[in-house]
Short mmCIF file of C-alpha atoms in Angstrom, two decimals:
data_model
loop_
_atom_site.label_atom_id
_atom_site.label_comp_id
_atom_site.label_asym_id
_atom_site.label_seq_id
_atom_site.Cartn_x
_atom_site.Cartn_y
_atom_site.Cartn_z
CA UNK A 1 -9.26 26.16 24.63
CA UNK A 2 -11.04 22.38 24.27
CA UNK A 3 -7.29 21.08 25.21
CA UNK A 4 -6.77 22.62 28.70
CA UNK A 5 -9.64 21.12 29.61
CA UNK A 6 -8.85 17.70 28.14
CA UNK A 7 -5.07 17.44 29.05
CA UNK A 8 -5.84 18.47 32.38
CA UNK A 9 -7.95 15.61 32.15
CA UNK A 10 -5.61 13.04 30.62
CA UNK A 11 -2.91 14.08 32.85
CA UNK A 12 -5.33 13.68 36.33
CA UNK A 13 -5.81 9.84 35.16
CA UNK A 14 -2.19 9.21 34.48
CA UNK A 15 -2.44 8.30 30.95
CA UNK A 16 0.89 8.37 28.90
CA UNK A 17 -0.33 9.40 25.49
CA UNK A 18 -3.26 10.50 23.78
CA UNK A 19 -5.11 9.88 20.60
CA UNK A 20 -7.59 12.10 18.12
CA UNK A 21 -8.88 11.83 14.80
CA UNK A 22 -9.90 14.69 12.08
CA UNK A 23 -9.11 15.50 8.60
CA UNK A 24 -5.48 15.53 6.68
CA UNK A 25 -4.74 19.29 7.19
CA UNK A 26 -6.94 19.26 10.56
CA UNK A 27 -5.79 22.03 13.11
CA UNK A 28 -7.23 20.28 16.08
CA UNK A 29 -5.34 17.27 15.54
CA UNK A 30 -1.69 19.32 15.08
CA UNK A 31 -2.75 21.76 18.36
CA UNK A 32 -3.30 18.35 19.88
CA UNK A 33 -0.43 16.88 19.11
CA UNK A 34 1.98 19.86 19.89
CA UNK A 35 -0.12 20.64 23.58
CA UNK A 36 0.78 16.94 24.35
CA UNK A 37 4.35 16.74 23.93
CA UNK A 38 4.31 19.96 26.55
CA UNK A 39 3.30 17.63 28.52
CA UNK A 40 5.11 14.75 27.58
CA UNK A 41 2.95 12.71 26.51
CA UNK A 42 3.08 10.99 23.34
CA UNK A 43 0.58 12.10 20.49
CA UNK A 44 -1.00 9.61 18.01
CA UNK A 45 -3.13 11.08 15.00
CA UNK A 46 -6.17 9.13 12.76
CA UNK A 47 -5.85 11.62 9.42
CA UNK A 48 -8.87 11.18 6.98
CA UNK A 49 -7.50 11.50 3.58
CA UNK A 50 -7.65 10.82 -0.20
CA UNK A 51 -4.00 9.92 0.23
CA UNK A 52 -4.67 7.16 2.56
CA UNK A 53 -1.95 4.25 0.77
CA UNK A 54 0.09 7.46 0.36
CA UNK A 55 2.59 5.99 2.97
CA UNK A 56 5.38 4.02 0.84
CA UNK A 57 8.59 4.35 2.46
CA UNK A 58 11.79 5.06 0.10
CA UNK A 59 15.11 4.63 1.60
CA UNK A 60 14.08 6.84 4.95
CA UNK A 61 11.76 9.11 2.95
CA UNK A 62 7.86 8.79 2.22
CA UNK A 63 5.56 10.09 -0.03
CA UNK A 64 2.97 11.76 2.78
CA UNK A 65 4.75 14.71 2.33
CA UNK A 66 4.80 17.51 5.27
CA UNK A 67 2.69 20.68 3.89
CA UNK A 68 0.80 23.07 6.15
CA UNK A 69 -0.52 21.22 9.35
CA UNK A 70 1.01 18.09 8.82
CA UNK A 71 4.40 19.38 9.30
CA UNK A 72 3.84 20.58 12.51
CA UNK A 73 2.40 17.18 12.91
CA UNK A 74 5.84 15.16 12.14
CA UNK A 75 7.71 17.99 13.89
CA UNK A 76 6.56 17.17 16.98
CA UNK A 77 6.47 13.21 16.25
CA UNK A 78 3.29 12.42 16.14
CA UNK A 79 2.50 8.75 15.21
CA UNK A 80 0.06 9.33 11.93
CA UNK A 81 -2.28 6.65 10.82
CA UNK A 82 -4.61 7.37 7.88
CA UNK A 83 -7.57 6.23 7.02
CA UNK A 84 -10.00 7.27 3.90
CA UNK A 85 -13.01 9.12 3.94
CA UNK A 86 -15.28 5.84 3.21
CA UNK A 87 -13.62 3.81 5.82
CA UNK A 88 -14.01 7.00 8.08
CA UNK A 89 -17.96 7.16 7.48
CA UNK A 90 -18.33 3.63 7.56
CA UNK A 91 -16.86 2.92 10.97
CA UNK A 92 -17.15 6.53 12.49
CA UNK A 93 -14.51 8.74 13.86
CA UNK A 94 -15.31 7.25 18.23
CA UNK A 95 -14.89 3.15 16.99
CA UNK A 96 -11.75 4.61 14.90
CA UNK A 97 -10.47 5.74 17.49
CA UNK A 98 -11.76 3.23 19.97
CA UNK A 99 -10.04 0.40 18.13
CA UNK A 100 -6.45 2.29 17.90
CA UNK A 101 -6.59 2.69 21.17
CA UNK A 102 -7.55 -0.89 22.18
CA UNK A 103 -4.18 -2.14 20.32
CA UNK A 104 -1.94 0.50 21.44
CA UNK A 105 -3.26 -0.98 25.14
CA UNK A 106 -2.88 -4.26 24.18
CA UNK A 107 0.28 -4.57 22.23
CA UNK A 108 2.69 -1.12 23.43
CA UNK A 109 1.29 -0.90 26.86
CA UNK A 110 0.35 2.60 26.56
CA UNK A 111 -2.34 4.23 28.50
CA UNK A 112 -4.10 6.36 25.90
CA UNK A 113 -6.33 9.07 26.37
CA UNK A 114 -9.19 9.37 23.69
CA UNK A 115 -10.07 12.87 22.41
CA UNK A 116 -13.23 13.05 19.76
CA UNK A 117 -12.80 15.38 16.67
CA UNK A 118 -12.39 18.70 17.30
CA UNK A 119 -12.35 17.68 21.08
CA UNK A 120 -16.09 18.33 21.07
CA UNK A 121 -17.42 16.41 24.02
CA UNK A 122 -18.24 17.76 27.73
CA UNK A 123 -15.00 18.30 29.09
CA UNK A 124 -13.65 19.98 25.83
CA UNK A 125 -16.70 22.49 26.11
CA UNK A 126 -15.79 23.68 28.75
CA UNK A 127 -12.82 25.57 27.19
CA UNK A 128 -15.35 27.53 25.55
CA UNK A 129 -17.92 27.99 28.44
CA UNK A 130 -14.70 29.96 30.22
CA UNK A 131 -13.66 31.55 26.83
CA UNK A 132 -17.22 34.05 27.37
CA UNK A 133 -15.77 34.30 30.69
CA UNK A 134 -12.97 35.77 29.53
CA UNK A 135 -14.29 37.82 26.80
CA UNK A 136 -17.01 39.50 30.10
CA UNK A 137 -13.89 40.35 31.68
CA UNK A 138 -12.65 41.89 28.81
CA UNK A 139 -15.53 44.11 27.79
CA UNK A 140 -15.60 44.80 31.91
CA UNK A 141 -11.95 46.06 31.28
CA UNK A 142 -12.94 48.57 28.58
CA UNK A 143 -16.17 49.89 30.51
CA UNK A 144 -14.27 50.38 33.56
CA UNK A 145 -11.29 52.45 31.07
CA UNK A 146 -14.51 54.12 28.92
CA UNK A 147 -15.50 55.40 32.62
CA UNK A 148 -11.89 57.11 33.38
CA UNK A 149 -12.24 58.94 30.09
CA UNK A 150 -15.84 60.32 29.80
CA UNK A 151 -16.52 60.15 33.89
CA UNK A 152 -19.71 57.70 33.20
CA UNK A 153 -20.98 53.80 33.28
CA UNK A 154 -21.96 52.31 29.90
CA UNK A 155 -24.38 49.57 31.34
CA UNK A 156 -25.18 47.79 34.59
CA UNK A 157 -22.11 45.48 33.99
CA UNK A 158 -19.98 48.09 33.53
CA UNK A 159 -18.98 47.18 29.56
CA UNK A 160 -18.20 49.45 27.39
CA UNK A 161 -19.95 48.00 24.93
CA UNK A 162 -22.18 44.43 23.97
CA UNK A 163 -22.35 42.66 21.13
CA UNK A 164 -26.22 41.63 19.44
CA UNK A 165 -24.29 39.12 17.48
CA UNK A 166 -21.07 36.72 17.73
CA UNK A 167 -20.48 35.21 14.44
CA UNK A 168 -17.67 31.82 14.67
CA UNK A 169 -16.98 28.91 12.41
CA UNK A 170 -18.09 25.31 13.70
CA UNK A 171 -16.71 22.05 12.24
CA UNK A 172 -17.39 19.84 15.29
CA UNK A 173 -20.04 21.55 17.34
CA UNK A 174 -18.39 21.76 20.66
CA UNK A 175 -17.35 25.42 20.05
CA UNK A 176 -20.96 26.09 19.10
CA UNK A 177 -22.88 24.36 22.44
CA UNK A 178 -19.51 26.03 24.80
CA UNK A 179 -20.14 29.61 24.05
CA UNK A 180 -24.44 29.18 23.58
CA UNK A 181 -23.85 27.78 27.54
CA UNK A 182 -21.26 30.38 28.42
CA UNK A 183 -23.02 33.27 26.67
CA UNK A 184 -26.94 32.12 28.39
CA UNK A 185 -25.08 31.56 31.98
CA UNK A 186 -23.80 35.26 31.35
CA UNK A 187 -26.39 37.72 32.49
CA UNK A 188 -24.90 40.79 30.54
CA UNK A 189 -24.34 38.69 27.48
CA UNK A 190 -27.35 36.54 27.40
CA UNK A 191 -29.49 38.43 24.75
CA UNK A 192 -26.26 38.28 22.19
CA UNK A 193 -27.51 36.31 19.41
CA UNK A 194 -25.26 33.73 17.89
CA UNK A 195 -24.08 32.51 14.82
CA UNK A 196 -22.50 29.20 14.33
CA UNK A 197 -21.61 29.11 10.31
CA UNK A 198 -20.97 25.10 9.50
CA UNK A 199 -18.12 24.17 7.57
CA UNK A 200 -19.29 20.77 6.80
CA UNK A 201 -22.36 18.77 7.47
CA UNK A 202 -25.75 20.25 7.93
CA UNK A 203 -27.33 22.72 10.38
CA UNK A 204 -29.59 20.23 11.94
CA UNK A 205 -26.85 17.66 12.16
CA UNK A 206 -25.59 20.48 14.38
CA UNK A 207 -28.11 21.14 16.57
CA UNK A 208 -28.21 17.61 17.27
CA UNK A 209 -24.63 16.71 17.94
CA UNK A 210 -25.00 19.98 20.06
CA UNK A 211 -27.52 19.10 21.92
CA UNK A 212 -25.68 15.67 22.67
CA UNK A 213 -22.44 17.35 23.89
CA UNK A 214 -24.77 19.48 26.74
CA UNK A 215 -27.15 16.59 27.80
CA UNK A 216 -25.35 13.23 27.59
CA UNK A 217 -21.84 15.00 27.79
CA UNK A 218 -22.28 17.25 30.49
CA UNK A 219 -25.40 16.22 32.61
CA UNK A 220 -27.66 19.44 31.73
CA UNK A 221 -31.10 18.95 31.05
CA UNK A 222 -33.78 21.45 30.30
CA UNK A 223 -37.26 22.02 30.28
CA UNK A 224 -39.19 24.61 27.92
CA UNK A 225 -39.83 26.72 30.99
CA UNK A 226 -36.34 26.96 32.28
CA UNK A 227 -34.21 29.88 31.86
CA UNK A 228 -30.68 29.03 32.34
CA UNK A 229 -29.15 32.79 32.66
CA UNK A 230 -31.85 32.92 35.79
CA UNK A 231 -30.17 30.22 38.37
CA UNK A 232 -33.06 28.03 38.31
CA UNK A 233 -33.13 24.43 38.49
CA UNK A 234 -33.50 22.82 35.36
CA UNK A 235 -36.07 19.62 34.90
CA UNK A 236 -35.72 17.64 32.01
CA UNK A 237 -37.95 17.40 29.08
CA UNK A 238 -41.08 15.44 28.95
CA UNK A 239 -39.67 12.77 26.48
CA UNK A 240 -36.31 12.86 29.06
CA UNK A 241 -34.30 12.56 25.74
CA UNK A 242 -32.11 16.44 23.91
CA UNK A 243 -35.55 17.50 22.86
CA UNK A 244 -35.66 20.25 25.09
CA UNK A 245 -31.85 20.93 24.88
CA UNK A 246 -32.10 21.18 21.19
CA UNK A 247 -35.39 23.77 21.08
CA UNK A 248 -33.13 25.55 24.00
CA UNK A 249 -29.97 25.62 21.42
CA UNK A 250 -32.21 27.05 18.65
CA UNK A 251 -32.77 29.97 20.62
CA UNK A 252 -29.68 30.50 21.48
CA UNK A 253 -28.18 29.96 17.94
CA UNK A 254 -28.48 29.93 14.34
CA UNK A 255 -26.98 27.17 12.71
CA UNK A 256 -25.75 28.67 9.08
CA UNK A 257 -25.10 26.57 5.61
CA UNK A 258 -21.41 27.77 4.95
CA UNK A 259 -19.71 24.16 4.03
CA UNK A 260 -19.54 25.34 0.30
CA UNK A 261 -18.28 23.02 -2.17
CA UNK A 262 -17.71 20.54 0.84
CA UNK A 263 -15.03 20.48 4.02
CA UNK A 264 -11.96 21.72 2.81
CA UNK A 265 -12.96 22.03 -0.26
CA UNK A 266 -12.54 25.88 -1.26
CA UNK A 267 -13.84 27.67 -3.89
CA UNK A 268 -11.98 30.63 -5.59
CA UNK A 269 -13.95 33.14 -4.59
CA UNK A 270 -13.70 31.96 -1.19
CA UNK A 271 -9.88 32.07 -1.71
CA UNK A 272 -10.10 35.57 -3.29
CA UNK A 273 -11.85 36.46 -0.32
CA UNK A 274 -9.47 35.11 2.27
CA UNK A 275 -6.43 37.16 0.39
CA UNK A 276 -8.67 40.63 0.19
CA UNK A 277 -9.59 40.38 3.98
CA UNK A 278 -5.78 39.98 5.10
CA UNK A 279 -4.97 42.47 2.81
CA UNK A 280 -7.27 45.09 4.14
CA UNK A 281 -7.25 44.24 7.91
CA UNK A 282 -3.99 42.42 8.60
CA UNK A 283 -5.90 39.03 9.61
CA UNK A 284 -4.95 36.16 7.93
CA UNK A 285 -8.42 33.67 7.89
CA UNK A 286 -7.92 30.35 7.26
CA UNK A 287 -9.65 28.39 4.11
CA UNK A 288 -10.96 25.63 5.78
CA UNK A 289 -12.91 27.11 9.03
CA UNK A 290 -12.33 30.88 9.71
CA UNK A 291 -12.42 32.36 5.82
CA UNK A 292 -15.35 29.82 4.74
CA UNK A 293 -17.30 30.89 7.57
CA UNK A 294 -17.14 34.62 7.74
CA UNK A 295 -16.88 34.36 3.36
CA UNK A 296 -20.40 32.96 3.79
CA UNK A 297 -21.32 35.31 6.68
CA UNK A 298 -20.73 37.93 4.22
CA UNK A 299 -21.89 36.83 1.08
CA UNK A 300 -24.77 34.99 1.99
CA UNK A 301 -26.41 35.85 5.66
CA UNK A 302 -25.48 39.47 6.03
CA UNK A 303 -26.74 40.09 2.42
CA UNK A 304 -29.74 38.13 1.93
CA UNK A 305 -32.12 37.93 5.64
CA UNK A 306 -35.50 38.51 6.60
CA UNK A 307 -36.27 40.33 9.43
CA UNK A 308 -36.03 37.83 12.09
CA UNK A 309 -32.18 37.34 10.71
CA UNK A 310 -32.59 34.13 8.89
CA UNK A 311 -31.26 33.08 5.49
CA UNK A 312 -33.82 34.14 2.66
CA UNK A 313 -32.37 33.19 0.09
CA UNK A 314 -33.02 36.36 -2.32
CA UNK A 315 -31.49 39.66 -2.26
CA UNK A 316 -33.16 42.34 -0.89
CA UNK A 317 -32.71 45.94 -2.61
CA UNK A 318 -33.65 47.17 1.06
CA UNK A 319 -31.88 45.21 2.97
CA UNK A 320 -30.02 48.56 4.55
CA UNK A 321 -33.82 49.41 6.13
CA UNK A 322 -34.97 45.71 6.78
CA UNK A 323 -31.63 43.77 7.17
CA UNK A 324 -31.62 42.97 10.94
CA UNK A 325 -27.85 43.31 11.23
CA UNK A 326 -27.74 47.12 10.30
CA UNK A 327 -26.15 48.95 12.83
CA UNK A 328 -25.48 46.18 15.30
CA UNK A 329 -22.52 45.24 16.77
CA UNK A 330 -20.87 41.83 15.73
CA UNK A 331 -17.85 40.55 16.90
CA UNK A 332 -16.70 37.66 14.98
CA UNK A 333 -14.73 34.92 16.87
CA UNK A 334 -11.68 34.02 14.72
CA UNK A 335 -10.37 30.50 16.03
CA UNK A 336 -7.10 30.51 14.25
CA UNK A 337 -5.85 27.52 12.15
CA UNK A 338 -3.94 29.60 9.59
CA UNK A 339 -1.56 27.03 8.88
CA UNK A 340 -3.94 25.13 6.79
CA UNK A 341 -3.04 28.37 4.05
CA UNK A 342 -0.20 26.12 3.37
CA UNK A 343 -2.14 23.66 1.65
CA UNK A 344 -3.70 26.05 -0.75
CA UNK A 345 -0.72 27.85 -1.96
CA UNK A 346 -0.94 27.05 -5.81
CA UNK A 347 -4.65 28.26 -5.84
CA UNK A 348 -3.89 32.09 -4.15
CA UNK A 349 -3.36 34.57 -6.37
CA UNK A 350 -0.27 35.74 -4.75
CA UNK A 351 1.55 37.55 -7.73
CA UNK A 352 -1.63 39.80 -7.88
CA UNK A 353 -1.46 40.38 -4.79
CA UNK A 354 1.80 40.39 -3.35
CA UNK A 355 4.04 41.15 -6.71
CA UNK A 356 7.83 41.03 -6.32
CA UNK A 357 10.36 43.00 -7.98
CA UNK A 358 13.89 42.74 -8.59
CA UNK A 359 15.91 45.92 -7.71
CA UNK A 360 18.53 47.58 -10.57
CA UNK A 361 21.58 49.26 -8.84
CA UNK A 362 23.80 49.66 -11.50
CA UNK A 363 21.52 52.51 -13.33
CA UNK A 364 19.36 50.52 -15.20
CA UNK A 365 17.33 47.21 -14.78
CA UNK A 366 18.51 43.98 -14.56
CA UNK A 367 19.11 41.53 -17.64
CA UNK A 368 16.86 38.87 -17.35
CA UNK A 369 14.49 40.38 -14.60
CA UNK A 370 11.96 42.06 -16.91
CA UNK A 371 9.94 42.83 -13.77
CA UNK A 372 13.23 44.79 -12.38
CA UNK A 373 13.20 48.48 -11.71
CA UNK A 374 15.95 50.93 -11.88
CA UNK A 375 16.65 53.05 -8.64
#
């Protein structure tokens, strides 16, 4: 969603190829890549990764390898560069990039367009201010259909039914300040409380980079009186700095612990969880963003609140009579990425629970299949 905004963007000031940054198996940088060559331009990926000097080339073969993300990657022909994590917190993801594109300027004549991880910055947000859009229309749809069947209107806005709670992973912190814009600047949606579950980093590290992407990003300011669902003009805050943005944010969101053992770093009962959920809905989460963060929704926020819906801490043997989320409605805003699955194949527990069996057709089972079965 972040990338129709920013290719439209890159293509509007003629630029012939693009650049991002993010981690080895990162989904933004392969959706990146694979949206540019659509539009022919060429793609050119920073990867942060252990396996940094990983790049010896033997007789037209390397030893990066091509698992998960990264094929798609080398499919498509991106031009990788890695970098480790030190370097990457030492000189920050913007210089990174900064500096790549500087030399790809300077010594290949390329125009390059610079995209910040996870394409959080004000014109990436965007995609997400139009995704609640969308999702209005969408609930619009089904109120106008629930009104066909049972001859009555569900609510003013015609929806069938609203959500008290949206529940989506956030890595980067431009989904999280797109949809708390596009869900406040929605009148039927703006009392939906959301839930941005952080794979990484720390919830006021979120708030802040949030708070960033609306004010110095996008231009919005705010004042503690403004209401921005209302159509008033905002002011901005007395100290003219993301203050006010950020106390605005906190009410729109709560910024959730769910980073675990650390960013793509998954833990087996995370895993475990990933494989039960497919296996009893059909959706495939992935480990990094989408499992870690509704595994932790689970486990940790649904199960342990107090009454105003924050983290306690402590279980609750009443938490069906006090937990706020009993009985609500929560929709839970998968963004995709299952490719990164690929990377954690030798840690599922597939055999369990996918088990394969060799057929016997002959009247009995197989030599040397002792898992065969005789039909």
């Amino acid at each position: 969603r972040k990338l129709e905004f920013l290719l439209a963007d890159a293509c509007a000031q003629g630029c012939t190829s693009v650049i991002t940054i993010g981690g080895e198996q990162s989904n933004h940088c392969r959706a990146t890549a694979s949206a540019a060559r659509m539009l022919g331009l060429k793609p050119h990926l920073i990867l942060r990764t252990k396996r940094a000097d990983a790049v010896a080339v033997d007789e037209g073969a390397d030893s990066f390898g091509a698992v998960g993300n990264i094929l798609v990657d080398r499919m498509v022909g991106s031009s990788i560069y890695t970098c480790t994590p030190g370097e990457y917190g030492r000189f920050g993801s913007d210089a990174l990039v900064k500096r790549l594109a500087d030399h790809l300027e300077k010594e290949h004549g390329e125009k390059p367009y610079c995209i910040p991880v996870g394409g959080s910055n004000g014109v990436g947000t965007w995609g997400y201010i139009n995704a609640v859009e969308e999702l209005r229309q969408q609930l619009r749809q089904a109120g106008a259909e629930s009104e066909r069947q049972d001859g009555k209107q569900d609510n003013d806005d015609g929806n069938a039914v609203n959500f008290d709670h949206v529940v989506f992973a956030s890595g980067s912190g431009g989904t999280a300040a797109g949809l708390s814009m596009g869900f406040s600047l929605c009148p039927s949606l703006v009392s939906t409380r959301l839930h941005a579950i952080g794979v990484c980093d720390t919830p006021d590290y979120f708030y802040k980079t949030m708070a960033k992407i609306v004010k110095e990003d996008m231009g919005y300011s705010h004042s503690s009186t403004d209401d921005v669902s209302s159509g008033t003009s905002a002011a901005p805050d007395a100290e003219g700095g993301s203050g006010g943005i950020e106390s605005f944010l906190r009410q729109k969101v709560t910024v959730h612990q769910g980073k675990g053992l650390g960013y793509a770093v998954s833990t087996m009962e995370e895993l475990d969880f990933v494989e039960q959920f497919a296996m009893e809905t059909g959706v495939v989460l992935d480990p990094v963003y989408s499992g870690k963060a509704l595994y932790h929704f689970f486990q940790n926020v649904l199960s342990t609140t107090d009454n105003n819906g924050n983290d306690s801490g402590e279980e609750d043997d009443t938490a069906q009579t006090t937990n706020p989320y009993h009985g609500s409605n929560i929709l839970f805003w998968h963004t995709g990425r299952a490719l990164g699955l690929f990377d954690k194949v030798n840690d599922l527990q597939l055999s369990k629970q996918s088990p394969v069996t060799r057929l016997g057709l002959y009247g009995k089972p197989n030599e040397g299949s002792p898992g065969s079965i005789s039909i």
